[in-house]
GROMACS .gro file of C-alpha atoms in nm:
model
  334
    1MET     CA    1   9.385   8.369  12.872
    2ASN     CA    2   9.758   8.431  12.812
    3GLY     CA    3   9.768   8.579  12.463
    4TRP     CA    4   9.653   8.862  12.240
    5ILE     CA    5   9.326   9.026  12.162
    6ILE     CA    6   9.369   9.246  11.855
    7ILE     CA    7   9.134   9.544  11.858
    8ASP     CA    8   9.038   9.738  11.552
    9LYS     CA    9   9.035  10.064  11.741
   10PRO     CA   10   8.780  10.324  11.631
   11VAL     CA   11   8.852  10.694  11.607
   12GLY     CA   12   8.785  10.875  11.931
   13LEU     CA   13   8.907  10.595  12.165
   14GLY     CA   14   9.247  10.615  12.340
   15SER     CA   15   9.474  10.313  12.377
   16THR     CA   16   9.418  10.301  12.753
   17GLN     CA   17   9.041  10.311  12.696
   18ALA     CA   18   9.081  10.001  12.472
   19VAL     CA   19   9.269   9.827  12.747
   20SER     CA   20   8.994   9.916  12.996
   21ALA     CA   21   8.742   9.766  12.738
   22VAL     CA   22   8.929   9.436  12.748
   23LYS     CA   23   8.938   9.441  13.128
   24ARG     CA   24   8.561   9.503  13.132
   25ALA     CA   25   8.514   9.210  12.889
   26LEU     CA   26   8.710   8.981  13.121
   27ARG     CA   27   8.486   9.094  13.416
   28THR     CA   28   8.173   9.056  13.205
   29GLY     CA   29   8.277   8.694  13.113
   30ASP     CA   30   8.366   8.625  13.474
   31TYR     CA   31   8.714   8.528  13.377
   32PRO     CA   32   9.000   8.520  13.630
   33LYS     CA   33   9.178   8.851  13.670
   34ARG     CA   34   9.470   8.897  13.433
   35LYS     CA   35   9.725   9.162  13.363
   36VAL     CA   36   9.629   9.360  13.047
   37GLY     CA   37   9.842   9.599  12.849
   38HIS     CA   38   9.868   9.737  12.494
   39GLY     CA   39  10.145   9.683  12.244
   40GLY     CA   40  10.171  10.025  12.084
   41THR     CA   41   9.986  10.357  12.147
   42LEU     CA   42   9.737  10.488  11.899
   43ASP     CA   43   9.614  10.848  11.931
   44PRO     CA   44   9.244  10.892  11.980
   45LEU     CA   45   9.219  11.040  11.626
   46ALA     CA   46   9.385  10.730  11.480
   47SER     CA   47   9.220  10.392  11.414
   48GLY     CA   48   9.311  10.049  11.339
   49VAL     CA   49   9.525   9.761  11.473
   50LEU     CA   50   9.591   9.778  11.850
   51PRO     CA   51   9.737   9.459  12.004
   52ILE     CA   52   9.620   9.400  12.362
   53ALA     CA   53   9.831   9.162  12.567
   54LEU     CA   54   9.680   8.939  12.835
   55GLY     CA   55   9.847   8.762  13.121
   56GLU     CA   56  10.194   8.628  13.026
   57ALA     CA   57  10.176   8.811  12.691
   58THR     CA   58  10.226   9.135  12.872
   59LYS     CA   59  10.586   9.033  12.902
   60LEU     CA   60  10.614   9.071  12.524
   61ALA     CA   61  10.440   9.411  12.509
   62GLY     CA   62  10.779   9.595  12.507
   63ARG     CA   63  10.893   9.386  12.210
   64MET     CA   64  10.570   9.480  12.032
   65LEU     CA   65  10.640   9.853  12.099
   66ASP     CA   66  10.972   9.801  11.920
   67SER     CA   67  10.820   9.637  11.607
   68ASP     CA   68  10.757   9.793  11.269
   69LYS     CA   69  10.419   9.938  11.193
   70ILE     CA   70  10.223   9.996  10.861
   71TYR     CA   71   9.985  10.295  10.831
   72ASP     CA   72   9.751  10.438  10.579
   73PHE     CA   73   9.724  10.812  10.621
   74THR     CA   74   9.569  11.111  10.437
   75LEU     CA   75   9.772  11.423  10.397
   76SER     CA   76   9.554  11.728  10.329
   77PHE     CA   77   9.735  12.025  10.169
   78GLY     CA   78   9.684  12.398  10.226
   79SER     CA   79   9.689  12.429  10.601
   80GLU     CA   80   9.920  12.321  10.878
   81THR     CA   81   9.798  12.296  11.237
   82ASP     CA   82   9.990  12.309  11.564
   83THR     CA   83   9.902  11.946  11.635
   84LEU     CA   84   9.976  11.838  11.269
   85ASP     CA   85   9.625  11.676  11.261
   86GLY     CA   86   9.263  11.793  11.234
   87GLU     CA   87   9.236  11.861  11.603
   88GLY     CA   88   9.469  12.159  11.618
   89GLN     CA   89   9.454  12.528  11.521
   90VAL     CA   90   9.576  12.644  11.188
   91VAL     CA   91   9.922  12.801  11.211
   92ALA     CA   92  10.015  12.826  10.841
   93THR     CA   93   9.841  12.816  10.506
   94SER     CA   94   9.955  12.787  10.141
   95GLU     CA   95   9.777  12.802   9.811
   96ASN     CA   96  10.027  12.566   9.647
   97ARG     CA   97   9.891  12.219   9.549
   98PRO     CA   98  10.115  11.950   9.421
   99THR     CA   99  10.028  11.699   9.144
  100LEU     CA  100  10.038  11.329   9.173
  101ALA     CA  101  10.359  11.329   8.978
  102ASP     CA  102  10.508  11.587   9.228
  103VAL     CA  103  10.419  11.364   9.516
  104GLU     CA  104  10.565  11.054   9.363
  105ALA     CA  105  10.886  11.243   9.283
  106VAL     CA  106  10.958  11.342   9.645
  107LEU     CA  107  10.863  11.014   9.818
  108PRO     CA  108  11.203  10.852   9.766
  109ARG     CA  109  11.352  11.130   9.969
  110PHE     CA  110  11.156  11.005  10.266
  111THR     CA  111  11.241  10.639  10.225
  112GLY     CA  112  11.521  10.467  10.418
  113GLU     CA  113  11.685  10.622  10.727
  114ILE     CA  114  11.589  10.982  10.780
  115ASP     CA  115  11.614  11.234  11.062
  116GLN     CA  116  11.270  11.335  11.186
  117MET     CA  117  11.165  11.613  11.433
  118PRO     CA  118  10.881  11.479  11.648
  119PRO     CA  119  10.569  11.692  11.683
  120ALA     CA  120  10.539  11.945  11.969
  121TYR     CA  121  10.219  11.770  12.055
  122SER     CA  122  10.368  11.430  12.154
  123ALA     CA  123  10.418  11.215  12.460
  124LEU     CA  124  10.790  11.267  12.460
  125LYS     CA  125  10.917  11.407  12.789
  126VAL     CA  126  11.101  11.738  12.820
  127ASP     CA  127  11.253  11.815  13.152
  128GLY     CA  128  11.018  11.562  13.312
  129GLN     CA  129  10.700  11.705  13.142
  130ARG     CA  130  10.510  11.559  12.850
  131ALA     CA  131  10.573  11.769  12.544
  132TYR     CA  132  10.205  11.798  12.471
  133ASP     CA  133  10.141  11.944  12.821
  134ILE     CA  134  10.400  12.211  12.768
  135ALA     CA  135  10.257  12.283  12.424
  136ARG     CA  136   9.901  12.311  12.559
  137GLN     CA  137  10.018  12.558  12.824
  138GLY     CA  138  10.173  12.779  12.551
  139GLY     CA  139  10.532  12.690  12.630
  140GLU     CA  140  10.809  12.644  12.385
  141VAL     CA  141  10.882  12.271  12.314
  142LYS     CA  142  11.243  12.191  12.225
  143LEU     CA  143  11.287  11.841  12.097
  144ALA     CA  144  11.587  11.677  11.923
  145THR     CA  145  11.554  11.511  11.590
  146ARG     CA  146  11.565  11.127  11.588
  147ARG     CA  147  11.680  10.879  11.333
  148VAL     CA  148  11.392  10.659  11.205
  149THR     CA  149  11.354  10.421  10.916
  150ILE     CA  150  11.086  10.434  10.651
  151HIS     CA  151  11.094  10.097  10.486
  152ALA     CA  152  10.836  10.178  10.222
  153LEU     CA  153  10.625  10.477  10.131
  154THR     CA  154  10.374  10.460   9.848
  155VAL     CA  155  10.068  10.632   9.710
  156SER     CA  156   9.748  10.461   9.805
  157HIS     CA  157   9.463  10.684   9.713
  158PRO     CA  158   9.541  11.013   9.533
  159ALA     CA  159   9.281  11.291   9.570
  160ALA     CA  160   9.237  11.522   9.274
  161THR     CA  161   9.192  11.886   9.208
  162ARG     CA  162   8.951  12.141   9.342
  163HIS     CA  163   8.705  12.243   9.078
  164PRO     CA  164   8.713  12.608   8.953
  165GLY     CA  165   8.518  12.833   9.190
  166GLU     CA  166   8.485  12.564   9.449
  167GLY     CA  167   8.578  12.654   9.804
  168ARG     CA  168   8.580  12.493  10.147
  169ASP     CA  169   8.755  12.507  10.471
  170ARG     CA  170   9.036  12.266  10.417
  171HIS     CA  171   9.100  12.236  10.791
  172GLU     CA  172   8.767  12.058  10.826
  173ALA     CA  173   8.753  11.694  10.728
  174ARG     CA  174   8.504  11.639  10.451
  175GLU     CA  175   8.275  11.348  10.389
  176PRO     CA  176   8.392  11.143  10.089
  177GLU     CA  177   8.160  11.147   9.782
  178ASN     CA  178   8.314  10.825   9.660
  179PRO     CA  179   8.248  10.564   9.935
  180ASP     CA  180   8.516  10.337   9.793
  181ASP     CA  181   8.793  10.591   9.835
  182PRO     CA  182   8.800  10.859  10.101
  183GLY     CA  183   9.047  11.069   9.900
  184LEU     CA  184   8.855  11.108   9.576
  185ARG     CA  185   8.560  11.330   9.480
  186ARG     CA  186   8.319  11.270   9.201
  187GLY     CA  187   8.435  11.428   8.870
  188ASP     CA  188   8.807  11.407   8.989
  189VAL     CA  189   8.879  11.076   8.814
  190GLU     CA  190   8.916  10.971   8.460
  191GLN     CA  191   8.681  10.726   8.296
  192THR     CA  192   8.938  10.452   8.370
  193GLY     CA  193   8.884  10.526   8.749
  194GLY     CA  194   9.231  10.686   8.801
  195PRO     CA  195   9.310  11.035   8.914
  196LEU     CA  196   9.363  11.317   8.666
  197PRO     CA  197   9.738  11.293   8.594
  198ASP     CA  198   9.834  11.665   8.627
  199ALA     CA  199   9.550  11.787   8.855
  200PRO     CA  200   9.643  11.975   9.176
  201LEU     CA  201   9.569  11.769   9.476
  202ASP     CA  202   9.377  11.877   9.784
  203ALA     CA  203   9.487  11.561   9.953
  204ILE     CA  204   9.655  11.226   9.901
  205THR     CA  205   9.646  10.903  10.091
  206LEU     CA  206   9.980  10.720  10.146
  207THR     CA  207  10.090  10.389  10.291
  208ALA     CA  208  10.391  10.394  10.510
  209HIS     CA  209  10.582  10.093  10.661
  210VAL     CA  210  10.792  10.251  10.939
  211SER     CA  211  11.029  10.162  11.229
  212LYS     CA  212  10.951  10.226  11.594
  213GLY     CA  213  10.959  10.590  11.699
  214THR     CA  214  10.831  10.720  11.362
  215TYR     CA  215  10.573  11.004  11.386
  216ILE     CA  216  10.340  10.993  11.087
  217ARG     CA  217  10.226  11.346  11.153
  218SER     CA  218  10.582  11.464  11.128
  219LEU     CA  219  10.631  11.263  10.809
  220ALA     CA  220  10.325  11.429  10.657
  221ARG     CA  221  10.440  11.775  10.760
  222ASP     CA  222  10.782  11.718  10.601
  223ILE     CA  223  10.640  11.578  10.272
  224ALA     CA  224  10.426  11.889  10.242
  225TYR     CA  225  10.723  12.116  10.298
  226ALA     CA  226  10.915  11.923  10.031
  227LEU     CA  227  10.628  11.997   9.793
  228ASP     CA  228  10.644  12.368   9.863
  229SER     CA  229  10.325  12.353  10.052
  230VAL     CA  230  10.193  12.287  10.408
  231GLY     CA  231   9.956  12.013  10.526
  232HIS     CA  232   9.830  11.811  10.812
  233VAL     CA  233   9.699  11.452  10.867
  234THR     CA  234   9.320  11.410  10.844
  235MET     CA  235   9.309  11.029  10.853
  236LEU     CA  236   9.547  10.785  11.020
  237HIS     CA  237   9.470  10.414  11.009
  238ARG     CA  238   9.718  10.141  11.131
  239ILE     CA  239   9.688   9.836  10.922
  240LYS     CA  240   9.962   9.633  11.083
  241ALA     CA  241  10.160   9.632  11.406
  242GLY     CA  242  10.437   9.369  11.428
  243PRO     CA  243  10.292   9.040  11.315
  244PHE     CA  244   9.930   9.157  11.366
  245ASP     CA  245   9.716   9.291  11.084
  246LEU     CA  246   9.351   9.385  11.030
  247ASN     CA  247   9.270   9.021  10.943
  248SER     CA  248   9.306   8.930  11.316
  249ALA     CA  249   9.145   9.240  11.455
  250ILE     CA  250   8.797   9.262  11.607
  251SER     CA  251   8.565   9.544  11.685
  252LEU     CA  252   8.463   9.645  12.027
  253ASP     CA  253   8.112   9.518  11.953
  254LYS     CA  254   8.251   9.169  11.873
  255LEU     CA  255   8.463   9.182  12.193
  256HIS     CA  256   8.147   9.256  12.393
  257GLU     CA  257   7.952   8.978  12.219
  258ALA     CA  258   8.234   8.733  12.297
  259ALA     CA  259   8.244   8.836  12.661
  260MET     CA  260   7.867   8.802  12.699
  261ALA     CA  261   7.895   8.455  12.554
  262ARG     CA  262   8.195   8.377  12.777
  263ALA     CA  263   8.380   8.295  12.447
  264LEU     CA  264   8.688   8.538  12.475
  265GLU     CA  265   8.897   8.232  12.407
  266ASP     CA  266   8.761   8.230  12.051
  267VAL     CA  267   8.901   8.588  11.990
  268CYS     CA  268   9.217   8.554  12.189
  269LEU     CA  269   9.527   8.458  11.988
  270PRO     CA  270   9.798   8.244  12.153
  271LEU     CA  271  10.104   8.393  12.319
  272ARG     CA  272  10.312   8.246  12.031
  273ALA     CA  273  10.125   8.471  11.785
  274GLY     CA  274  10.328   8.768  11.899
  275LEU     CA  275  10.653   8.598  11.806
  276ASP     CA  276  10.569   8.462  11.458
  277ASP     CA  277  10.873   8.631  11.321
  278ILE     CA  278  11.126   8.422  11.527
  279PRO     CA  279  11.187   8.047  11.519
  280ALA     CA  280  11.069   7.797  11.780
  281LEU     CA  281  11.318   7.606  11.992
  282SER     CA  282  11.198   7.262  12.116
  283LEU     CA  283  11.316   7.161  12.463
  284SER     CA  284  11.337   6.845  12.663
  285PRO     CA  285  11.169   6.847  13.015
  286ASP     CA  286  11.513   6.879  13.176
  287GLN     CA  287  11.606   7.171  12.951
  288ALA     CA  288  11.275   7.342  13.027
  289GLY     CA  289  11.334   7.295  13.394
  290LEU     CA  290  11.670   7.462  13.381
  291LEU     CA  291  11.539   7.758  13.179
  292ARG     CA  292  11.253   7.808  13.423
  293GLN     CA  293  11.519   7.843  13.697
  294GLY     CA  294  11.689   8.103  13.490
  295ARG     CA  295  11.976   7.878  13.404
  296GLN     CA  296  12.174   7.896  13.083
  297LEU     CA  297  12.174   7.600  12.837
  298ASP     CA  298  12.497   7.518  12.661
  299GLY     CA  299  12.573   7.296  12.359
  300ILE     CA  300  12.242   7.370  12.186
  301ALA     CA  301  12.242   7.323  11.811
  302ALA     CA  302  12.045   7.628  11.701
  303ASN     CA  303  12.104   7.944  11.490
  304ASP     CA  304  12.214   8.260  11.680
  305GLY     CA  305  11.944   8.512  11.755
  306PRO     CA  306  11.611   8.517  11.942
  307ALA     CA  307  11.404   8.213  11.972
  308PHE     CA  308  11.071   8.095  12.133
  309ALA     CA  309  11.158   7.808  12.366
  310MET     CA  310  10.879   7.541  12.388
  311LEU     CA  311  10.812   7.233  12.582
  312ASP     CA  312  10.577   7.048  12.352
  313ASP     CA  313  10.302   7.309  12.312
  314VAL     CA  314  10.378   7.504  12.630
  315PRO     CA  315  10.571   7.835  12.600
  316VAL     CA  316  10.869   7.831  12.838
  317ALA     CA  317  11.072   8.146  12.755
  318LEU     CA  318  11.177   8.404  12.493
  319VAL     CA  319  11.550   8.331  12.476
  320GLU     CA  320  11.871   8.452  12.290
  321VAL     CA  321  12.093   8.198  12.135
  322GLU     CA  322  12.463   8.272  12.095
  323ASP     CA  323  12.748   8.035  12.016
  324GLN     CA  324  12.521   7.733  12.108
  325SER     CA  325  12.441   7.889  12.443
  326VAL     CA  326  12.080   7.978  12.536
  327ARG     CA  327  11.985   8.240  12.800
  328VAL     CA  328  11.645   8.354  12.904
  329VAL     CA  329  11.521   8.690  12.797
  330ARG     CA  330  11.167   8.662  12.928
  331GLY     CA  331  11.034   8.354  13.116
  332PHE     CA  332  10.673   8.255  13.118
  333ASN     CA  333  10.493   8.118  13.419
  334LEU     CA  334  10.283   7.856  13.228
   0.00000   0.00000   0.00000
C-alpha cells in the first residue's frame, strides 16, 4: 500500500475529508497504518480528480501539487459574488451578455503567461492569516498578482440566450434541462445540436489546462470583465491532475466496497504512476545500495533531468541527473 488512490471527489466534500475517507477505508480493511495525504486541494464546491497518496507516495505529494491541472468550469454571466462562486453574496451585476463569438474572441488574451489576482476568499496567507479568514471577518484582503500559465483555454459547452420575458435569479444554480449538457436549455440549440451563433449567453462552460497556482475563479472573473460583463463560477470539475485523469478515479462508494472486501490493492495505483512523465533509470544492486545511503552516483549514462531510479521493479529514489552524476531528490524506504 505505497501508491495512489485517485478519488472522483463529489461536490460538498473537502480535500481533507477525502483523506479521512481513505484512512477510514484502510482501517475498515484492517490494513497496516500508512501515511495518507492529498496531491492538490479541491474546494468543497469543486468536484473531480483528487490524487490521494499512501505510504511512500506521500513523498511525491509536493511534486503533484506543482503539476499542471485541467478543469471544466461553467462561467455564469450577470452577477459577481464576493467568493467568485455560487456560495458567496452578490457584489456586482450586469445586464450585458456576450455571444459565443465574443467569448471565443477574448480567450486568446487569457492563454499563455498571464498575471492573475487571486480571490480574496483563498487559502493564501496575509500577515500570518488565511485570506479567507480575513475576508469572512469583513477585513480588507490585499494580495499581490501572480504569474501563471494557461496552456490551453477552449469552449466546451456554450449555453445560449434567455428567452424573451424569461427571468430567474442568476445567482442560483439551475438544473439543466438537457441532461447531456449542463450549459444548454431546451430551445437554445439549432436543429444541428449546436448553440445559436449570435445568441446572448447566460453561461458558458470552458476547459482550461493550467499551471500550478492558477485560480479558476479569478480566471472566470477576468474573462467576464473582458466581455464587459461580470460573472462567477457555478460548476468546477477537475478532469486531470498531473498524470491522473478521470479514467483512474473511483467514487467514495467504490472505495468503501473495496475496503469492505479487503481489496484496496485493486484500486491503488503503484507509486510509479505518479511519475509517468519522467524516465526510469535501472540500477544495479550496488548502485541501489549507494543511493539508499544518500550517496551520489557518477559516470551514469543517462539524460539530464529527473528520473525514477529502480532496482528491478522496486522504486529506490526520485533522482536528478546532471553531467552523468545522479543525486537523490526523494528516497523510498521499500
